[in-house]
Coordinates of N, CA and C in Angstrom, one line a residue:
A1 N 0.8 -1.2 0.0 CA 0.0 0.1 0.1 C 0.8 1.1 -0.4
P2 N 0.3 2.1 -0.7 CA 1.3 3.7 -0.6 C 1.4 3.9 0.7
G3 N 2.7 4.4 1.2 CA 3.3 4.7 2.5 C 3.8 3.7 3.2
A4 N 3.4 2.4 2.9 CA 3.8 1.4 4.1 C 5.4 1.1 4.0
L5 N 6.1 1.2 2.7 CA 7.3 1.1 3.0 C 7.9 2.3 4.0
E6 N 7.6 3.6 3.7 CA 8.0 4.2 4.5 C 7.9 4.4 5.7
A7 N 6.6 3.7 6.4 CA 6.0 3.9 7.5 C 7.1 2.5 8.1
L8 N 7.5 1.5 7.6 CA 8.2 0.9 8.3 C 9.4 1.1 8.4
V9 N 10.0 1.8 7.8 CA 11.4 2.5 7.9 C 11.4 3.5 8.9
E10 N 10.4 4.5 9.0 CA 10.2 5.3 10.1 C 9.7 4.4 11.7
G11 N 9.3 3.6 11.4 CA 9.1 2.6 12.5 C 10.2 2.1 13.0
A12 N 11.4 1.8 12.3 CA 12.4 1.5 12.9 C 13.4 2.6 13.3
G13 N 13.0 3.8 13.4 CA 13.6 4.5 13.8 C 14.4 5.5 12.7
L14 N 14.4 5.2 11.4 CA 14.8 6.0 10.5 C 14.0 7.2 9.8
R15 N 14.7 8.2 9.3 CA 13.8 9.0 8.5 C 13.8 8.6 7.2
A16 N 12.6 8.8 6.5 CA 12.7 8.0 5.0 C 12.8 9.3 4.3
G17 N 13.5 9.6 3.0 CA 13.4 10.5 2.2 C 13.4 10.2 0.8
E18 N 13.9 10.0 -0.4 CA 13.4 9.8 -1.3 C 12.9 8.4 -1.7
H19 N 11.8 8.3 -2.5 CA 11.3 6.9 -2.5 C 10.6 7.0 -4.0
G20 N 10.6 5.6 -4.4 CA 10.1 5.5 -5.9 C 10.1 4.2 -6.2
E21 N 9.8 3.9 -7.6 CA 9.6 2.4 -7.9 C 10.4 2.1 -9.4
V22 N 10.7 1.2 -9.3 CA 11.7 0.8 -10.3 C 11.4 -0.5 -11.1
P23 N 10.9 -0.5 -12.6 CA 10.3 -1.5 -13.0 C 11.7 -2.6 -13.4
T24 N 11.6 -3.8 -12.8 CA 12.8 -4.8 -13.1 C 11.9 -6.0 -13.8
P25 N 12.2 -6.2 -15.0 CA 11.7 -7.6 -15.7 C 12.6 -8.6 -15.5
Y26 N 12.0 -9.8 -15.5 CA 12.9 -10.7 -15.4 C 12.3 -11.6 -17.1
V27 N 13.3 -11.8 -17.5 CA 13.4 -12.3 -18.8 C 14.3 -13.7 -19.1
Y28 N 13.5 -14.4 -19.3 CA 14.1 -15.9 -19.4 C 13.9 -16.7 -21.0
P29 N 14.4 -17.4 -21.8 CA 14.8 -17.8 -23.1 C 13.8 -18.7 -23.1
D30 N 13.3 -19.6 -22.0 CA 12.6 -20.5 -22.0 C 11.9 -21.0 -20.6
V31 N 10.8 -22.1 -20.3 CA 10.4 -22.1 -19.0 C 11.5 -22.9 -18.2
A32 N 11.9 -23.9 -18.8 CA 12.8 -24.8 -18.1 C 14.2 -23.5 -17.3
T33 N 14.5 -22.7 -18.3 CA 15.5 -21.8 -17.5 C 14.7 -21.0 -16.4
A34 N 13.4 -20.6 -16.8 CA 12.5 -19.6 -15.6 C 12.6 -20.4 -14.2
V35 N 12.2 -21.9 -14.6 CA 12.0 -22.6 -13.4 C 13.4 -22.8 -12.6
R36 N 14.5 -23.1 -13.2 CA 15.7 -23.2 -12.9 C 16.3 -21.8 -11.8
A37 N 16.0 -20.5 -12.5 CA 16.3 -19.5 -11.6 C 15.4 -19.5 -10.7
Q38 N 14.4 -19.6 -10.8 CA 13.4 -19.5 -9.7 C 13.5 -20.3 -8.8
S39 N 13.9 -21.6 -9.1 CA 14.1 -22.7 -7.6 C 15.4 -22.2 -7.0
A40 N 16.3 -21.3 -7.2 CA 17.3 -20.7 -6.5 C 17.0 -19.6 -5.4
T41 N 15.9 -19.1 -5.7 CA 15.4 -18.1 -4.8 C 15.5 -18.8 -3.2
G42 N 15.3 -17.9 -2.3 CA 15.2 -18.4 -1.1 C 13.9 -19.0 -0.5
P43 N 12.8 -18.4 -0.9 CA 11.3 -19.0 -0.7 C 11.4 -20.1 -1.4
A44 N 11.8 -20.3 -2.6 CA 11.7 -21.7 -3.7 C 12.5 -22.8 -2.7
V45 N 13.6 -22.6 -2.2 CA 14.5 -23.4 -1.7 C 13.9 -23.9 0.0
R46 N 13.4 -22.8 0.4 CA 12.7 -23.3 1.8 C 11.4 -24.3 1.6
A47 N 10.8 -23.6 0.4 CA 9.6 -24.7 0.3 C 10.0 -26.2 -0.4
A48 N 11.2 -26.2 -1.1 CA 11.7 -27.6 -1.5 C 11.7 -28.4 -0.2
A49 N 12.7 -27.8 0.9 CA 12.9 -28.3 1.8 C 11.3 -28.8 2.5
H50 N 10.3 -28.1 2.5 CA 9.4 -28.6 3.0 C 8.5 -29.7 2.4
A51 N 8.2 -29.2 0.9 CA 7.5 -30.0 0.0 C 8.3 -30.9 -0.7
G52 N 9.3 -30.8 -1.0 CA 10.4 -31.4 -1.9 C 10.5 -30.8 -3.2
S53 N 11.8 -31.0 -3.6 CA 12.1 -30.2 -5.0 C 11.4 -30.6 -6.4
D54 N 10.6 -31.7 -6.3 CA 9.9 -32.0 -7.3 C 8.6 -31.4 -7.1
A55 N 7.9 -31.1 -6.1 CA 6.8 -30.5 -6.5 C 6.9 -29.0 -6.3
V56 N 8.2 -28.6 -6.0 CA 8.1 -27.0 -6.1 C 8.9 -26.8 -7.6
A57 N 9.3 -27.7 -8.5 CA 9.6 -27.1 -9.7 C 8.4 -27.6 -10.6
A58 N 7.1 -28.8 -10.1 CA 5.8 -28.6 -11.0 C 5.3 -27.3 -10.8
A59 N 5.2 -26.9 -9.3 CA 4.3 -25.6 -9.4 C 4.8 -24.5 -10.1
L60 N 6.1 -24.1 -10.2 CA 7.1 -23.2 -10.9 C 6.7 -23.3 -12.3
T61 N 6.8 -24.2 -12.9 CA 6.7 -24.8 -14.1 C 5.1 -24.5 -14.7
D62 N 4.1 -24.9 -14.1 CA 2.9 -24.5 -14.0 C 2.7 -23.0 -14.2
V63 N 3.3 -22.4 -13.1 CA 3.1 -20.6 -13.1 C 3.8 -20.1 -14.3
M64 N 5.2 -20.6 -14.5 CA 6.0 -20.1 -15.9 C 5.5 -20.2 -17.1
R65 N 4.7 -21.3 -17.3 CA 4.0 -21.2 -18.7 C 3.2 -20.2 -18.7
R66 N 2.3 -19.6 -17.9 CA 1.4 -18.5 -17.9 C 2.1 -17.5 -18.5
Y67 N 3.4 -17.1 -18.4 CA 4.2 -15.9 -18.5 C 4.8 -15.9 -19.9
R68 N 4.6 -16.8 -20.7 CA 5.0 -17.1 -21.9 C 5.0 -16.2 -22.7
R69 N 6.0 -15.7 -23.5 CA 5.8 -14.6 -24.4 C 6.8 -14.8 -25.6
D70 N 6.6 -14.6 -26.9 CA 7.6 -14.8 -27.7 C 8.7 -16.2 -27.7
G71 N 8.1 -17.1 -27.1 CA 8.8 -18.3 -26.7 C 9.7 -18.1 -25.7
G72 N 9.8 -17.0 -25.3 CA 10.4 -16.9 -23.7 C 9.6 -16.7 -22.5
V73 N 9.9 -16.6 -21.5 CA 9.0 -16.1 -20.1 C 9.6 -14.7 -19.6
R74 N 8.5 -13.9 -19.5 CA 9.0 -12.6 -19.1 C 8.1 -12.4 -17.8
L75 N 8.8 -12.3 -16.8 CA 7.7 -11.6 -15.4 C 8.0 -10.1 -15.3
D76 N 7.4 -9.5 -15.3 CA 7.2 -7.7 -15.0 C 7.0 -7.7 -13.5
N77 N 8.0 -7.4 -13.0 CA 8.4 -7.0 -11.6 C 8.5 -5.5 -11.3
V78 N 8.0 -4.7 -10.2 CA 8.1 -3.4 -9.9 C 8.7 -3.6 -8.5
F79 N 9.8 -2.9 -8.2 CA 10.4 -2.8 -6.9 C 10.3 -1.4 -6.4
R80 N 9.9 -1.3 -5.3 CA 9.7 -0.1 -4.3 C 11.0 -0.1 -3.5
Y81 N 11.5 1.2 -3.6 CA 12.6 1.9 -2.5 C 12.3 3.2 -2.1
V82 N 13.0 3.3 -1.0 CA 13.2 4.2 0.0 C 14.4 4.5 0.5
V83 N 14.8 5.7 0.4 CA 16.2 6.0 0.8 C 16.1 6.7 2.2
A84 N 16.5 5.9 3.3 CA 16.3 6.6 4.6 C 17.6 6.3 5.5
W85 N 17.7 7.6 6.8 CA 19.2 7.9 7.4 C 18.5 8.0 8.5
T86 N 19.8 8.1 9.9 CA 19.4 8.3 10.9 C 19.1 9.5 11.3

């Protein structure tokens, strides 16, 4: 929600300054590459420890197929940032 990141920073005793959003697309040549890349993320590693790597790979494959474009896979991400100081 708007202002949530700034509130988190200020709640930690810092002063929130400049803030914004940065578009950060993840583009992969194919579904298999997208699955390998996303399998290496912290949440996927933890999920694999709980449910098994085959289950995680199957779930990621299903998701990545929904984002196929022009033969590849594209995930359009937007990251929010805030510059803070004491």
